[in-house]
Amino acid sequence: MAKRDYYAILGTIKSASPEEIKKAYRKVAIKYHPDKNKGDKAAEAKFKEASEAYHVLSDKGRRTNYDQFGHAAFEGAGGRGGFSNFDFTSAFSDVFGSDIFEDFFEGFEETRGRGRGRSSDFRGEDLRYDLSISLEDAYNGKKQEINFSSSDKCITCSGSGAEPGSKPVSCSTCGGHGQVRSSQGFFTIQQTCPECAGSGEQISSPCGECRGIGKKQTKKKIFTNIPKGVDDGTRIRLSGKGEAGIKGGGNGDLYIFVSIKTHSIFNRSEENIFFEFPISLTDAALGATIEVPTIDGGKAKVKIPAGTQNGKQFRLKGKGMPMIRNKSYGDLYIRSTTEVPVSLTKEQKNLLEQFKKLEDTKTNPIMKDFFEKAKRFWKN
Ligand SMILES: [Zn+2]
Ligand SMILES: [Zn+2]
């Protein structure tokens, strides 16, 4: 039978937000829930179908794959035919978790919060490390020391959790399968063994060093390269540097979340840098060559033409931030602000008075334009 479109199943659209997807699923799940439709095979099928759709559409990665490749995205690999083994109760408990719907369906309480017995359940947790660096460091790149604490495989028991000399025994609850079957209403669910968490093993004499957990918390120091041009919000993934897995599961990853501190002069926007620089009234009027700071710690010369108005922007090509991808540089934009002289000496005042007598404001194009408009306004 051809599979139906996941969005259609939930009665939603492709552009729906995660919140809308959740709402849509909630509606369908309540309608077709087996506890409300005892013995209705069609409702059961609809409930399973909706849970499968939600399982895919509620996960960003799975949803992207589905949007691109349709149902083909989940077929074939490893002989696992799509979602034939799909545990649809987990999608249900993800949504109904701890909210007001809890007592709506009692039967589902038991299945919540347990792993599904796949080897990925034994993979270690990912870790997050927040790193705040200066804009100069982001410009230059740096070797960064990272101090953190995470778990390692216990050396004493090699991660098995069993005291050296002893061996884990087959779990008595599931007979070593890691899965148990239980009835929920009228259908049977295979779920992870609650006793051994899906490993199929029990430890009779736990390792004294790690108390049977198989791993130990240790302090770590590593060095990592922060690339040139790194931006605020960049995540750097250090594969396998997270928490140790258990029972043969791989390590999690360490994610470095980079934030860039506010700079006293420079404002950054992606690869470009901006700042405002004050120039004197005389430089603005007569023109000048001035020196401005650049993010590399140096100076750049900027030629101010005579008659530069307040707020004029200048662009210094290639004086911005490095770009991670193509090794080129952004630009530096500077905006002039004209500063009116203050605390004048007697002599300066006299000179300005003389200037005032000679000044013809009618030749200033901005002032001329404004007063012409004002004249027209007053006439009307
Ligand atoms: Zn078991
Ligand atoms: Zn141990």
Coordinates of C-alpha atoms and ligand atoms in Angstrom, one line a residue:
M1 CA 0.0 0.0 0.0
A2 CA 1.3 3.4 -0.9
K3 CA 2.2 5.5 2.1
R4 CA 0.3 8.7 2.7
D5 CA 2.0 12.1 3.0
Y6 CA 3.0 12.7 6.6
Y7 CA 1.7 16.3 6.5
A8 CA -1.6 15.1 5.2
I9 CA -1.9 12.4 7.9
L10 CA -1.5 15.1 10.6
G11 CA -3.8 17.4 8.7
T12 CA -1.2 20.1 8.5
I13 CA 1.0 21.8 5.8
K14 CA 4.6 21.7 4.8
S15 CA 5.3 25.1 6.1
A16 CA 3.9 24.3 9.6
S17 CA 6.1 25.3 12.6
P18 CA 7.3 22.6 15.1
E19 CA 4.6 23.9 17.5
E20 CA 1.9 23.5 14.8
I21 CA 3.1 20.0 14.0
K22 CA 2.9 19.1 17.7
K23 CA -0.6 20.5 18.0
A24 CA -1.8 18.7 14.8
Y25 CA -0.4 15.4 16.1
R26 CA -2.0 15.9 19.5
K27 CA -5.4 16.3 17.9
V28 CA -5.1 13.2 15.7
A29 CA -3.6 11.1 18.5
I30 CA -6.4 11.9 20.9
K31 CA -9.0 11.2 18.2
Y32 CA -7.6 7.7 17.3
H33 CA -6.1 6.7 20.6
P34 CA -6.8 2.9 21.1
D35 CA -8.1 3.5 24.7
K36 CA -10.9 5.6 23.2
N37 CA -11.5 3.3 20.3
K38 CA -11.5 -0.2 21.8
G39 CA -11.3 -2.9 19.2
D40 CA -11.4 -0.5 16.3
K41 CA -8.6 -1.7 13.9
A42 CA -9.0 1.3 11.6
A43 CA -8.5 3.7 14.5
E44 CA -5.5 1.8 15.7
A45 CA -3.9 2.0 12.2
K46 CA -4.6 5.7 12.0
F47 CA -3.1 6.2 15.5
K48 CA 0.1 4.3 14.4
E49 CA 0.3 6.2 11.1
A50 CA 0.0 9.6 12.9
S51 CA 2.6 8.6 15.5
E52 CA 5.0 7.6 12.7
A53 CA 4.4 10.9 10.9
Y54 CA 5.0 12.8 14.1
H55 CA 8.2 10.8 14.8
V56 CA 9.6 12.1 11.4
L57 CA 8.2 15.6 11.4
S58 CA 9.1 16.5 15.0
D59 CA 12.8 15.9 14.3
K60 CA 14.5 18.6 12.3
G61 CA 16.9 16.3 10.6
R62 CA 14.3 13.6 9.8
R63 CA 11.9 16.3 8.6
T64 CA 14.5 17.8 6.2
N65 CA 15.2 14.4 4.8
Y66 CA 11.5 13.7 4.3
D67 CA 10.9 17.1 2.7
Q68 CA 13.7 16.3 0.2
F69 CA 13.2 12.7 -0.5
G70 CA 9.8 11.7 0.7
H71 CA 9.3 8.3 2.2
A72 CA 12.3 7.0 0.3
A73 CA 14.4 8.8 2.9
F74 CA 13.6 6.1 5.4
E75 CA 13.6 3.0 3.3
G76 CA 16.1 0.2 2.8
A77 CA 19.3 1.0 4.7
G78 CA 20.4 -2.1 6.8
G79 CA 17.4 -4.1 5.8
R80 CA 15.2 -2.1 8.2
G81 CA 12.0 -1.6 6.2
G82 CA 11.1 1.9 7.1
F83 CA 9.3 2.0 10.4
S84 CA 8.1 -1.6 10.7
N85 CA 9.8 -1.8 14.1
F86 CA 8.8 1.7 15.0
D87 CA 7.8 2.2 18.7
F88 CA 4.9 4.6 18.2
T89 CA 4.3 5.0 21.9
S90 CA 7.5 7.0 22.3
A91 CA 6.2 9.7 19.9
F92 CA 3.1 9.8 21.9
S93 CA 4.8 10.2 25.2
D94 CA 7.2 12.8 23.8
V95 CA 4.2 15.1 23.1
F96 CA 2.0 14.2 26.1
G97 CA 4.9 13.9 28.4
S98 CA 4.1 15.6 31.6
D99 CA 1.3 18.0 30.6
I100 CA -2.4 18.0 31.3
F101 CA -3.1 15.0 29.1
E102 CA -1.3 12.7 31.5
D103 CA -4.4 11.3 33.2
F104 CA -6.3 11.1 30.0
F105 CA -4.6 7.8 29.1
E106 CA -3.3 5.8 32.1
G107 CA -2.0 2.8 30.2
F108 CA 0.8 4.8 28.7
E109 CA 2.4 5.9 31.9
E110 CA 4.4 2.7 32.1
T111 CA 6.1 3.1 28.7
R112 CA 7.3 6.6 29.2
G113 CA 10.9 7.6 29.6
R114 CA 12.6 4.4 28.7
G115 CA 15.1 3.8 26.0
R116 CA 14.3 1.7 23.0
G117 CA 17.2 -0.7 23.4
R118 CA 19.2 0.3 20.4
S119 CA 23.0 0.5 20.7
S120 CA 22.7 4.3 20.2
D121 CA 21.1 4.5 23.7
F122 CA 24.5 3.6 25.1
R123 CA 26.3 6.4 23.4
G124 CA 27.6 9.0 25.8
E125 CA 26.0 12.4 26.2
D126 CA 27.0 15.4 24.2
L127 CA 28.6 18.2 26.2
R128 CA 28.3 22.0 25.7
Y129 CA 31.1 24.4 26.5
D130 CA 30.4 28.1 26.3
L131 CA 33.4 30.1 25.1
S132 CA 33.5 33.9 25.0
I133 CA 36.3 35.5 23.0
S134 CA 37.4 39.0 22.0
L135 CA 36.8 40.3 18.5
E136 CA 40.6 40.4 18.0
D137 CA 40.8 36.7 18.8
A138 CA 38.0 36.1 16.3
Y139 CA 40.1 38.1 13.8
N140 CA 43.3 36.3 14.4
G141 CA 42.1 32.8 15.3
K142 CA 43.6 31.2 18.4
K143 CA 44.6 28.0 20.1
Q144 CA 42.2 27.8 22.9
E145 CA 42.6 25.8 26.2
I146 CA 39.4 24.1 27.2
N147 CA 39.0 22.9 30.8
F148 CA 36.0 20.7 31.4
S149 CA 34.9 17.6 33.3
S150 CA 33.5 14.5 31.6
S151 CA 33.3 10.8 32.1
D152 CA 35.8 8.2 30.8
K153 CA 35.5 4.5 30.6
C154 CA 36.4 3.0 34.0
I155 CA 39.9 1.5 33.7
T156 CA 39.3 -1.1 36.5
C157 CA 36.4 -2.9 34.8
S158 CA 37.1 -1.7 31.2
G159 CA 33.6 -0.2 31.2
S160 CA 31.7 -3.3 31.9
G161 CA 30.7 -2.2 35.4
A162 CA 31.4 -5.7 36.8
E163 CA 34.1 -6.3 39.4
P164 CA 37.3 -7.7 37.8
G165 CA 37.1 -11.5 37.8
S166 CA 33.3 -11.4 37.8
K167 CA 31.2 -11.3 34.7
P168 CA 27.8 -9.8 33.9
V169 CA 25.1 -12.4 33.9
S170 CA 22.1 -12.7 31.6
C171 CA 19.2 -10.5 32.7
S172 CA 16.5 -12.6 34.4
T173 CA 13.7 -10.3 33.5
C174 CA 14.1 -10.4 29.7
G175 CA 16.3 -13.5 29.4
G176 CA 19.1 -11.5 27.8
H177 CA 17.0 -10.1 25.0
G178 CA 17.0 -6.6 26.3
Q179 CA 13.3 -6.3 25.3
V180 CA 10.1 -7.3 27.0
R181 CA 6.6 -7.6 25.6
S182 CA 3.6 -6.2 27.3
S183 CA 0.0 -5.7 26.5
Q184 CA -1.4 -2.2 26.2
G185 CA -5.1 -2.5 25.8
F186 CA -5.6 -4.9 22.9
F187 CA -2.3 -4.7 21.2
T188 CA 1.2 -5.9 22.2
I189 CA 4.2 -3.6 22.6
Q190 CA 7.8 -4.6 22.6
Q191 CA 9.7 -2.4 24.9
T192 CA 13.1 -2.0 26.5
C193 CA 13.6 -4.2 29.5
P194 CA 13.2 -1.9 32.5
E195 CA 15.6 -4.1 34.6
C196 CA 18.7 -4.0 32.4
A197 CA 17.8 -0.9 30.2
G198 CA 18.1 -3.0 27.1
S199 CA 21.6 -4.4 27.6
G200 CA 20.4 -7.9 28.4
E201 CA 22.9 -8.1 31.2
Q202 CA 22.8 -7.8 35.0
I203 CA 25.8 -7.2 37.2
S204 CA 25.9 -9.4 40.2
S205 CA 29.1 -7.9 41.8
P206 CA 29.5 -4.3 40.7
C207 CA 33.0 -2.8 40.2
G208 CA 34.1 -1.0 43.3
E209 CA 35.8 1.8 41.4
C210 CA 32.8 3.0 39.4
R211 CA 30.0 1.4 41.5
G212 CA 28.9 -0.6 38.4
I213 CA 28.3 2.4 36.1
G214 CA 31.3 1.6 33.9
K215 CA 32.6 5.1 33.8
K216 CA 34.2 7.7 35.9
Q217 CA 34.1 11.5 36.0
T218 CA 37.5 13.2 35.2
K219 CA 38.8 16.7 34.8
K220 CA 40.2 17.4 31.3
K221 CA 42.3 20.0 29.5
I222 CA 42.3 20.0 25.7
F223 CA 43.5 22.5 23.1
T224 CA 41.4 23.4 20.1
N225 CA 41.9 25.8 17.2
I226 CA 39.4 28.6 17.0
P227 CA 39.4 29.4 13.3
K228 CA 39.9 32.9 12.0
G229 CA 36.7 34.7 11.3
V230 CA 34.6 32.7 13.8
D231 CA 31.3 34.5 14.4
D232 CA 29.0 35.0 17.4
G233 CA 26.9 31.8 17.7
T234 CA 29.3 29.5 15.9
R235 CA 29.3 25.9 17.2
I236 CA 32.5 23.9 17.0
R237 CA 32.1 20.2 17.3
L238 CA 34.8 18.1 18.8
S239 CA 33.9 14.6 17.8
G240 CA 34.1 12.0 20.6
K241 CA 35.1 14.4 23.3
G242 CA 31.9 14.2 25.2
E243 CA 30.8 11.8 27.8
A244 CA 31.9 8.1 27.6
G245 CA 29.3 5.7 26.4
I246 CA 28.4 2.6 28.4
K247 CA 28.3 -1.1 27.4
G248 CA 30.3 -0.5 24.2
G249 CA 28.5 2.7 23.1
G250 CA 30.6 5.4 21.6
N251 CA 31.5 8.7 23.2
G252 CA 29.3 11.8 22.8
D253 CA 30.6 14.9 21.2
L254 CA 31.8 18.2 22.8
Y255 CA 30.2 21.3 21.3
I256 CA 31.9 24.6 21.8
F257 CA 29.4 27.5 21.6
V258 CA 31.4 30.6 20.7
S259 CA 30.2 34.1 21.6
I260 CA 32.1 37.3 20.8
K261 CA 32.5 40.0 23.4
T262 CA 31.4 43.5 22.6
H263 CA 34.3 45.6 21.4
S264 CA 35.0 49.2 22.7
I265 CA 35.4 50.5 19.1
F266 CA 34.4 48.0 16.5
N267 CA 30.9 46.7 15.6
R268 CA 30.9 43.6 13.6
S269 CA 28.2 42.4 11.2
E270 CA 29.2 39.1 9.6
E271 CA 32.4 39.8 7.7
N272 CA 32.2 43.6 7.8
I273 CA 33.2 46.0 10.6
F274 CA 31.8 49.4 11.4
F275 CA 32.5 52.3 13.6
E276 CA 32.0 56.0 13.9
F277 CA 34.9 58.3 14.2
P278 CA 34.8 61.9 15.3
I279 CA 36.5 64.6 13.1
S280 CA 37.0 68.2 13.9
L281 CA 34.9 70.9 12.2
T282 CA 38.0 72.4 10.6
D283 CA 39.1 68.9 9.2
A284 CA 35.6 68.5 7.8
A285 CA 35.6 71.9 6.2
L286 CA 39.2 72.1 5.0
G287 CA 39.8 68.4 4.3
A288 CA 42.5 66.2 6.0
T289 CA 44.2 62.9 6.1
I290 CA 43.5 61.1 9.3
E291 CA 44.5 57.8 10.9
V292 CA 41.9 55.3 12.1
P293 CA 42.4 52.1 14.1
T294 CA 42.0 48.7 12.3
I295 CA 41.0 45.4 13.9
D296 CA 44.5 43.9 13.1
G297 CA 45.9 46.3 15.7
G298 CA 47.3 48.7 13.1
K299 CA 46.2 52.0 11.5
A300 CA 44.8 53.0 8.2
K301 CA 44.9 56.5 6.6
V302 CA 41.6 58.0 5.5
K303 CA 41.5 61.0 3.2
I304 CA 38.7 63.4 4.3
P305 CA 37.8 65.6 1.4
A306 CA 37.1 69.3 2.0
G307 CA 33.5 70.0 2.8
T308 CA 32.8 66.5 4.3
Q309 CA 29.3 66.6 5.9
N310 CA 28.4 64.9 9.1
G311 CA 27.6 61.1 8.8
K312 CA 29.6 60.6 5.6
Q313 CA 30.6 56.9 5.3
F314 CA 34.0 55.7 4.0
R315 CA 34.8 52.1 3.0
L316 CA 38.2 50.5 3.5
K317 CA 38.2 47.5 1.3
G318 CA 39.6 44.2 2.8
K319 CA 40.0 45.7 6.3
G320 CA 37.1 43.7 7.8
M321 CA 36.9 40.2 9.3
P322 CA 38.4 37.2 7.6
M323 CA 35.9 34.8 6.1
I324 CA 36.1 31.2 7.3
R325 CA 35.2 29.6 3.9
N326 CA 37.2 31.4 1.3
K327 CA 40.1 33.1 3.0
S328 CA 39.1 36.6 1.8
Y329 CA 38.3 39.6 4.0
G330 CA 35.3 41.8 4.6
D331 CA 35.4 45.6 4.6
L332 CA 35.7 48.3 7.2
Y333 CA 33.1 51.0 7.1
I334 CA 33.7 54.2 9.0
R335 CA 31.2 57.0 9.5
S336 CA 32.4 60.5 10.3
T337 CA 30.8 62.6 13.0
T338 CA 31.7 66.2 12.9
E339 CA 32.5 67.7 16.3
V340 CA 31.7 71.3 17.0
P341 CA 34.5 73.0 18.9
V342 CA 33.8 73.6 22.6
S343 CA 35.6 75.6 25.4
L344 CA 36.9 78.2 23.0
T345 CA 39.7 80.5 24.0
K346 CA 39.4 84.3 23.4
E347 CA 41.5 84.1 20.3
Q348 CA 39.6 81.2 18.8
K349 CA 36.4 83.0 19.5
N350 CA 37.6 86.2 17.8
L351 CA 38.7 84.2 14.7
L352 CA 35.3 82.5 14.5
E353 CA 33.6 85.9 14.8
Q354 CA 35.6 87.1 11.9
F355 CA 34.8 83.9 10.0
K356 CA 31.1 84.4 10.7
K357 CA 31.2 87.9 9.1
L358 CA 32.7 86.3 6.0
E359 CA 30.5 83.2 6.0
D360 CA 27.8 83.1 3.3
T361 CA 25.4 80.4 4.4
K362 CA 23.5 80.8 1.1
T363 CA 26.3 78.9 -0.6
N364 CA 25.8 75.8 1.6
P365 CA 23.7 73.5 -0.6
I366 CA 21.9 71.8 2.4
M367 CA 21.1 75.1 4.1
K368 CA 20.0 76.7 0.8
D369 CA 17.7 73.9 0.1
F370 CA 16.1 73.9 3.5
F371 CA 15.5 77.6 3.6
E372 CA 13.9 77.6 0.2
K373 CA 11.5 74.9 1.4
A374 CA 10.8 76.9 4.6
K375 CA 10.1 80.1 2.5
R376 CA 7.5 78.1 0.4
F377 CA 6.0 76.8 3.6
W378 CA 5.5 80.2 5.1
K379 CA 4.0 81.6 2.0
N380 CA 1.2 79.0 1.9
Ligands
ZN1 ZN 16.6 -7.3 30.9
ZN2 ZN 34.5 0.1 37.0

